[in-house]
């Protein structure tokens, strides 16, 4: 119980700490001006793109459920997906369980089957993240390198000043060799292989592998991948459209939106907080500085983009929560796949 509470408190503490660090010294009047001067036409288009993004995600999930023999409508799938989006904003990682639980209540899809349908999605999302990283490095190699230097440079400089660079290189090589030897010993050790934790980890690995192979059993695997790619294009376009909504960012190139999408996705995996609070603001403001904005401007724009995207998602998720009880009452009486 205590561990569960701690796991929930840590993301909240990280979000508050990062937000305070980033927004400290930023005048609220400047933030208000950013929102007040934003072009409402571009904001409306951004909202339409957010709706389209969630519909595409729902359609993709619907394909995996159909492969399992269940036939929820696109509307019901979208409602469950948005309910999960709300849950993930409150508790990081709770979105998958909530959306599967919601679909169990509205359409009778067993929870285990629903969770299994998410595995293939997660595998593809990880692969898409790799594609995003590759595209960012290909199109913005210099800026990506500068971004890493800006983040890690002070720490590296401090270490190199304290000791010789050669010593750190030697220590790094030695650490790598020791780690490789340790991994080899763990793999070969019968006691480790038979341990309960090892069995669970291997089970997770097999599930991911089965999920990946399950993509090939989809009725329309090409459509599944196409929906995935298009959803990433849409969510990246939301950022670019919000660039166009303000004068200070209207000249930023589309590659800036790509870089933001890549960095924020990596940040969400590395430092998960409620709805990306704090993490997004810190990382994206540093990205914007690479495109000519100063630090306060970067923070203001990052806050604006995050607030608009989160606001639209919260609105849609809130509507979905109001719809769920209605769908539960109108739940179709099915007892199994294709039933």
XYZ file of C-alpha atoms in Angstrom:
339
model
C 0.000 0.000 0.000
C 2.771 2.411 0.946
C 4.701 1.576 -2.222
C 1.625 2.304 -4.337
C 1.180 5.665 -2.628
C 4.851 6.503 -3.142
C 4.623 5.578 -6.834
C 1.750 8.049 -7.195
C 3.410 10.809 -5.187
C 6.750 10.733 -7.034
C 5.318 11.807 -10.451
C 3.357 14.580 -8.743
C 6.495 15.796 -6.975
C 8.488 15.684 -10.223
C 5.779 17.617 -12.068
C 5.585 20.315 -9.394
C 9.370 20.587 -9.115
C 9.937 20.845 -12.868
C 7.093 23.330 -13.316
C 8.466 25.528 -10.535
C 11.970 25.357 -12.007
C 10.813 26.216 -15.532
C 8.185 28.845 -14.722
C 10.135 30.534 -11.940
C 10.677 34.154 -12.987
C 8.256 34.010 -15.948
C 5.696 36.850 -15.629
C 2.123 35.634 -15.693
C 1.218 38.643 -17.829
C 3.505 37.342 -20.596
C 1.806 33.946 -20.440
C -1.611 35.606 -20.587
C -0.527 37.697 -23.584
C 0.523 34.539 -25.466
C -2.964 33.069 -25.053
C -4.803 36.329 -25.682
C -2.983 37.102 -28.939
C -3.282 33.581 -30.373
C -5.264 33.409 -33.629
C -8.567 31.659 -32.860
C -8.750 30.192 -36.368
C -5.529 28.253 -35.889
C -6.680 27.218 -32.416
C -9.891 25.824 -33.916
C -7.886 23.885 -36.515
C -5.665 22.519 -33.750
C -8.776 21.314 -31.936
C -10.024 19.553 -35.070
C -6.645 17.850 -35.467
C -6.731 16.674 -31.838
C -10.169 15.147 -32.450
C -8.852 13.480 -35.605
C -5.836 12.132 -33.700
C -8.029 10.428 -31.088
C -10.343 9.013 -33.760
C -7.397 7.526 -35.622
C -6.082 5.970 -32.412
C -9.528 4.545 -31.712
C -9.792 3.121 -35.234
C -6.377 1.487 -34.804
C -7.415 -0.100 -31.510
C -10.655 -1.243 -33.110
C -8.628 -3.231 -35.653
C -6.768 -5.139 -32.929
C -10.043 -5.886 -31.142
C -11.571 -7.151 -34.371
C -8.627 -9.508 -34.769
C -9.613 -10.974 -31.392
C -13.216 -11.430 -32.544
C -14.849 -8.422 -30.869
C -16.799 -5.801 -32.789
C -17.129 -2.562 -30.792
C -18.143 0.452 -32.854
C -15.682 3.246 -33.543
C -17.695 5.559 -31.282
C -17.589 3.182 -28.305
C -13.893 2.488 -28.853
C -13.163 6.221 -28.981
C -15.098 6.828 -25.747
C -13.098 4.111 -23.965
C -9.838 5.461 -25.370
C -10.598 8.976 -24.169
C -11.520 7.669 -20.713
C -8.072 6.100 -20.612
C -6.508 9.383 -21.686
C -8.129 11.105 -18.710
C -6.833 8.416 -16.341
C -3.275 8.716 -17.667
C -3.368 12.463 -16.967
C -4.167 11.678 -13.336
C -1.985 8.591 -12.812
C 0.796 7.911 -15.351
C 0.425 4.447 -16.839
C -3.226 4.000 -15.816
C -4.621 4.800 -19.255
C -4.389 1.300 -20.739
C -6.104 -0.386 -17.808
C -8.843 2.255 -17.665
C -9.711 2.152 -21.341
C -9.820 -1.654 -21.329
C -11.968 -1.622 -18.189
C -14.294 0.922 -19.776
C -14.724 -1.203 -22.899
C -15.459 -4.202 -20.685
C -18.297 -2.240 -19.082
C -19.700 -0.848 -22.332
C -19.187 -3.774 -24.732
C -18.374 -6.817 -22.634
C -14.798 -7.192 -23.950
C -12.921 -9.184 -21.253
C -10.297 -7.131 -19.481
C -7.483 -9.588 -20.238
C -8.377 -9.611 -23.927
C -8.521 -5.820 -23.986
C -5.098 -5.489 -22.376
C -3.717 -8.042 -24.810
C -4.994 -5.954 -27.708
C -2.853 -3.041 -26.502
C 0.409 -5.005 -26.762
C 0.600 -4.758 -30.544
C -0.086 -1.025 -30.320
C 2.760 -0.495 -27.874
C 5.215 -2.457 -30.038
C 4.360 -0.332 -33.064
C 4.573 2.867 -30.996
C 8.081 1.935 -29.852
C 9.082 1.300 -33.466
C 7.528 4.622 -34.496
C 9.518 6.381 -31.800
C 12.642 4.905 -33.360
C 11.532 6.259 -36.744
C 10.939 9.699 -35.210
C 14.404 9.696 -33.672
C 15.922 8.701 -37.013
C 14.041 11.414 -38.910
C 14.996 14.040 -36.346
C 18.676 13.106 -36.524
C 18.530 13.048 -40.331
C 16.796 16.406 -40.729
C 18.092 18.257 -37.669
C 21.410 16.593 -36.883
C 23.214 19.775 -35.853
C 20.403 20.999 -33.620
C 19.924 17.540 -32.081
C 23.619 17.385 -31.235
C 23.531 20.880 -29.791
C 20.461 19.961 -27.725
C 22.309 17.036 -26.119
C 25.355 19.206 -25.484
C 23.202 21.858 -23.816
C 21.588 19.272 -21.557
C 24.672 17.205 -20.713
C 27.461 19.708 -21.360
C 27.680 21.236 -17.861
C 27.891 17.823 -16.191
C 30.467 16.543 -18.661
C 32.549 19.706 -18.274
C 32.484 19.423 -14.485
C 33.623 15.821 -14.585
C 36.378 16.497 -17.109
C 37.686 19.413 -15.033
C 37.883 17.283 -11.912
C 39.708 14.365 -13.513
C 41.422 13.597 -16.778
C 39.327 12.684 -19.774
C 41.398 9.576 -20.397
C 40.631 8.265 -16.928
C 36.884 8.641 -17.502
C 37.125 6.857 -20.852
C 39.018 4.001 -19.215
C 36.477 3.800 -16.419
C 33.656 3.774 -18.960
C 35.220 0.895 -20.899
C 35.879 -1.035 -17.682
C 32.304 -0.470 -16.507
C 30.975 -1.735 -19.833
C 33.074 -4.892 -19.631
C 31.989 -5.568 -16.052
C 28.338 -5.015 -16.993
C 28.644 -7.379 -19.965
C 30.231 -10.028 -17.746
C 27.505 -9.604 -15.150
C 24.748 -9.970 -17.750
C 26.430 -13.103 -19.134
C 26.656 -14.603 -15.643
C 23.021 -13.778 -14.892
C 21.876 -15.401 -18.127
C 23.924 -18.552 -17.472
C 23.038 -18.916 -13.796
C 20.302 -21.571 -13.237
C 19.221 -19.899 -9.980
C 18.626 -16.602 -11.762
C 16.821 -18.207 -14.682
C 14.461 -20.051 -12.337
C 13.760 -17.008 -10.147
C 10.160 -15.768 -10.056
C 11.121 -12.247 -11.206
C 13.088 -13.629 -14.152
C 10.107 -15.758 -15.146
C 7.859 -12.685 -15.038
C 10.284 -10.638 -17.142
C 10.584 -13.443 -19.687
C 6.797 -13.674 -19.744
C 6.529 -9.964 -20.503
C 9.092 -10.356 -23.265
C 7.146 -13.243 -24.784
C 3.919 -11.226 -24.603
C 5.547 -8.339 -26.459
C 6.850 -10.757 -29.064
C 3.425 -12.333 -29.466
C 1.877 -8.893 -29.770
C 4.315 -7.968 -32.521
C 3.629 -11.207 -34.394
C -0.076 -10.634 -33.829
C 0.073 -7.586 -36.089
C 0.545 -9.966 -39.003
C -2.720 -11.706 -38.078
C -4.719 -8.496 -38.323
C -7.340 -8.455 -41.020
C -5.870 -5.217 -42.397
C -2.259 -4.870 -41.180
C -1.500 -2.220 -43.778
C -4.382 -0.096 -42.511
C -3.154 -0.562 -38.930
C 0.302 0.773 -39.795
C -1.189 3.529 -41.952
C -3.417 4.715 -39.109
C -0.408 4.721 -36.802
C 1.699 6.846 -39.145
C -1.176 9.229 -39.856
C -1.887 9.679 -36.128
C 1.716 10.751 -35.561
C 1.476 13.140 -38.513
C -1.665 14.672 -37.007
C -0.288 15.137 -33.501
C 2.873 16.675 -34.961
C 0.716 18.943 -37.100
C -1.073 20.178 -33.970
C 2.223 21.609 -32.720
C 2.987 23.230 -36.078
C -0.506 24.744 -36.320
C -0.029 26.213 -32.841
C 3.241 27.741 -34.097
C 1.181 29.539 -36.747
C -1.264 30.808 -34.123
C 1.315 33.207 -32.630
C 3.517 35.808 -34.312
C 6.705 34.881 -32.436
C 6.583 31.263 -33.672
C 4.880 31.608 -37.065
C 8.221 31.436 -38.898
C 9.378 28.203 -37.230
C 9.864 25.308 -39.693
C 7.872 22.031 -39.588
C 11.061 20.272 -38.471
C 10.787 22.159 -35.182
C 7.448 20.430 -34.581
C 9.080 17.092 -35.436
C 11.892 17.718 -32.957
C 9.393 18.669 -30.254
C 7.350 15.511 -30.908
C 10.459 13.332 -30.645
C 11.871 14.979 -27.535
C 8.528 15.101 -25.710
C 7.870 11.429 -26.521
C 11.264 10.422 -25.142
C 10.750 12.646 -22.112
C 7.380 11.060 -21.395
C 9.033 7.641 -21.287
C 12.042 8.724 -19.238
C 10.255 10.999 -16.728
C 6.523 10.136 -16.714
C 4.406 12.796 -15.026
C 0.687 13.599 -15.087
C -0.042 14.619 -18.671
C 3.624 15.507 -19.206
C 3.436 18.388 -16.715
C 6.862 19.841 -16.076
C 8.687 17.350 -18.291
C 7.165 18.784 -21.470
C 7.730 22.379 -20.384
C 11.380 21.814 -19.526
C 12.385 19.754 -22.569
C 10.368 21.619 -25.198
C 11.458 25.061 -24.001
C 15.076 23.928 -24.530
C 14.207 22.712 -28.024
C 12.670 26.077 -28.909
C 15.852 27.843 -27.807
C 17.653 25.992 -30.625
C 15.327 27.736 -33.097
C 16.123 31.281 -31.980
C 13.820 31.842 -29.015
C 15.303 32.961 -25.713
C 14.606 30.968 -22.551
C 11.546 32.944 -21.320
C 10.011 32.855 -24.801
C 10.668 29.122 -25.059
C 8.971 28.489 -21.722
C 5.966 30.640 -22.662
C 5.488 28.899 -26.019
C 5.979 25.419 -24.493
C 3.389 26.234 -21.833
C 0.983 27.529 -24.490
C 1.301 24.434 -26.709
C 0.964 22.027 -23.795
C -2.032 23.876 -22.336
C -3.938 23.921 -25.626
C -3.313 20.248 -26.381
C -4.109 19.187 -22.816
C -7.186 21.411 -22.703
C -8.679 19.840 -25.814
C -7.892 16.322 -24.573
C -9.424 17.087 -21.172
C -12.561 18.435 -22.822
C -12.973 15.327 -24.975
C -12.174 13.009 -22.060
C -14.687 14.758 -19.808
C -17.390 14.311 -22.441
C -16.464 10.621 -22.724
C -16.917 10.143 -18.972
C -20.431 11.578 -19.264
C -21.218 9.215 -22.136
C -19.868 6.020 -20.477
C -22.889 5.491 -18.130
C -25.241 5.835 -21.097
C -23.273 3.234 -23.071
C -23.213 0.882 -20.090
C -27.014 0.967 -19.898
C -27.252 0.370 -23.646
C -24.610 -2.372 -23.579
C -25.165 -5.070 -26.227
C -25.826 -8.514 -24.740
C -22.846 -10.490 -26.032
C -21.038 -13.265 -24.212
C -17.980 -13.740 -26.365
C -16.130 -12.928 -29.584
C -18.333 -12.215 -32.586
C -21.242 -12.871 -30.268
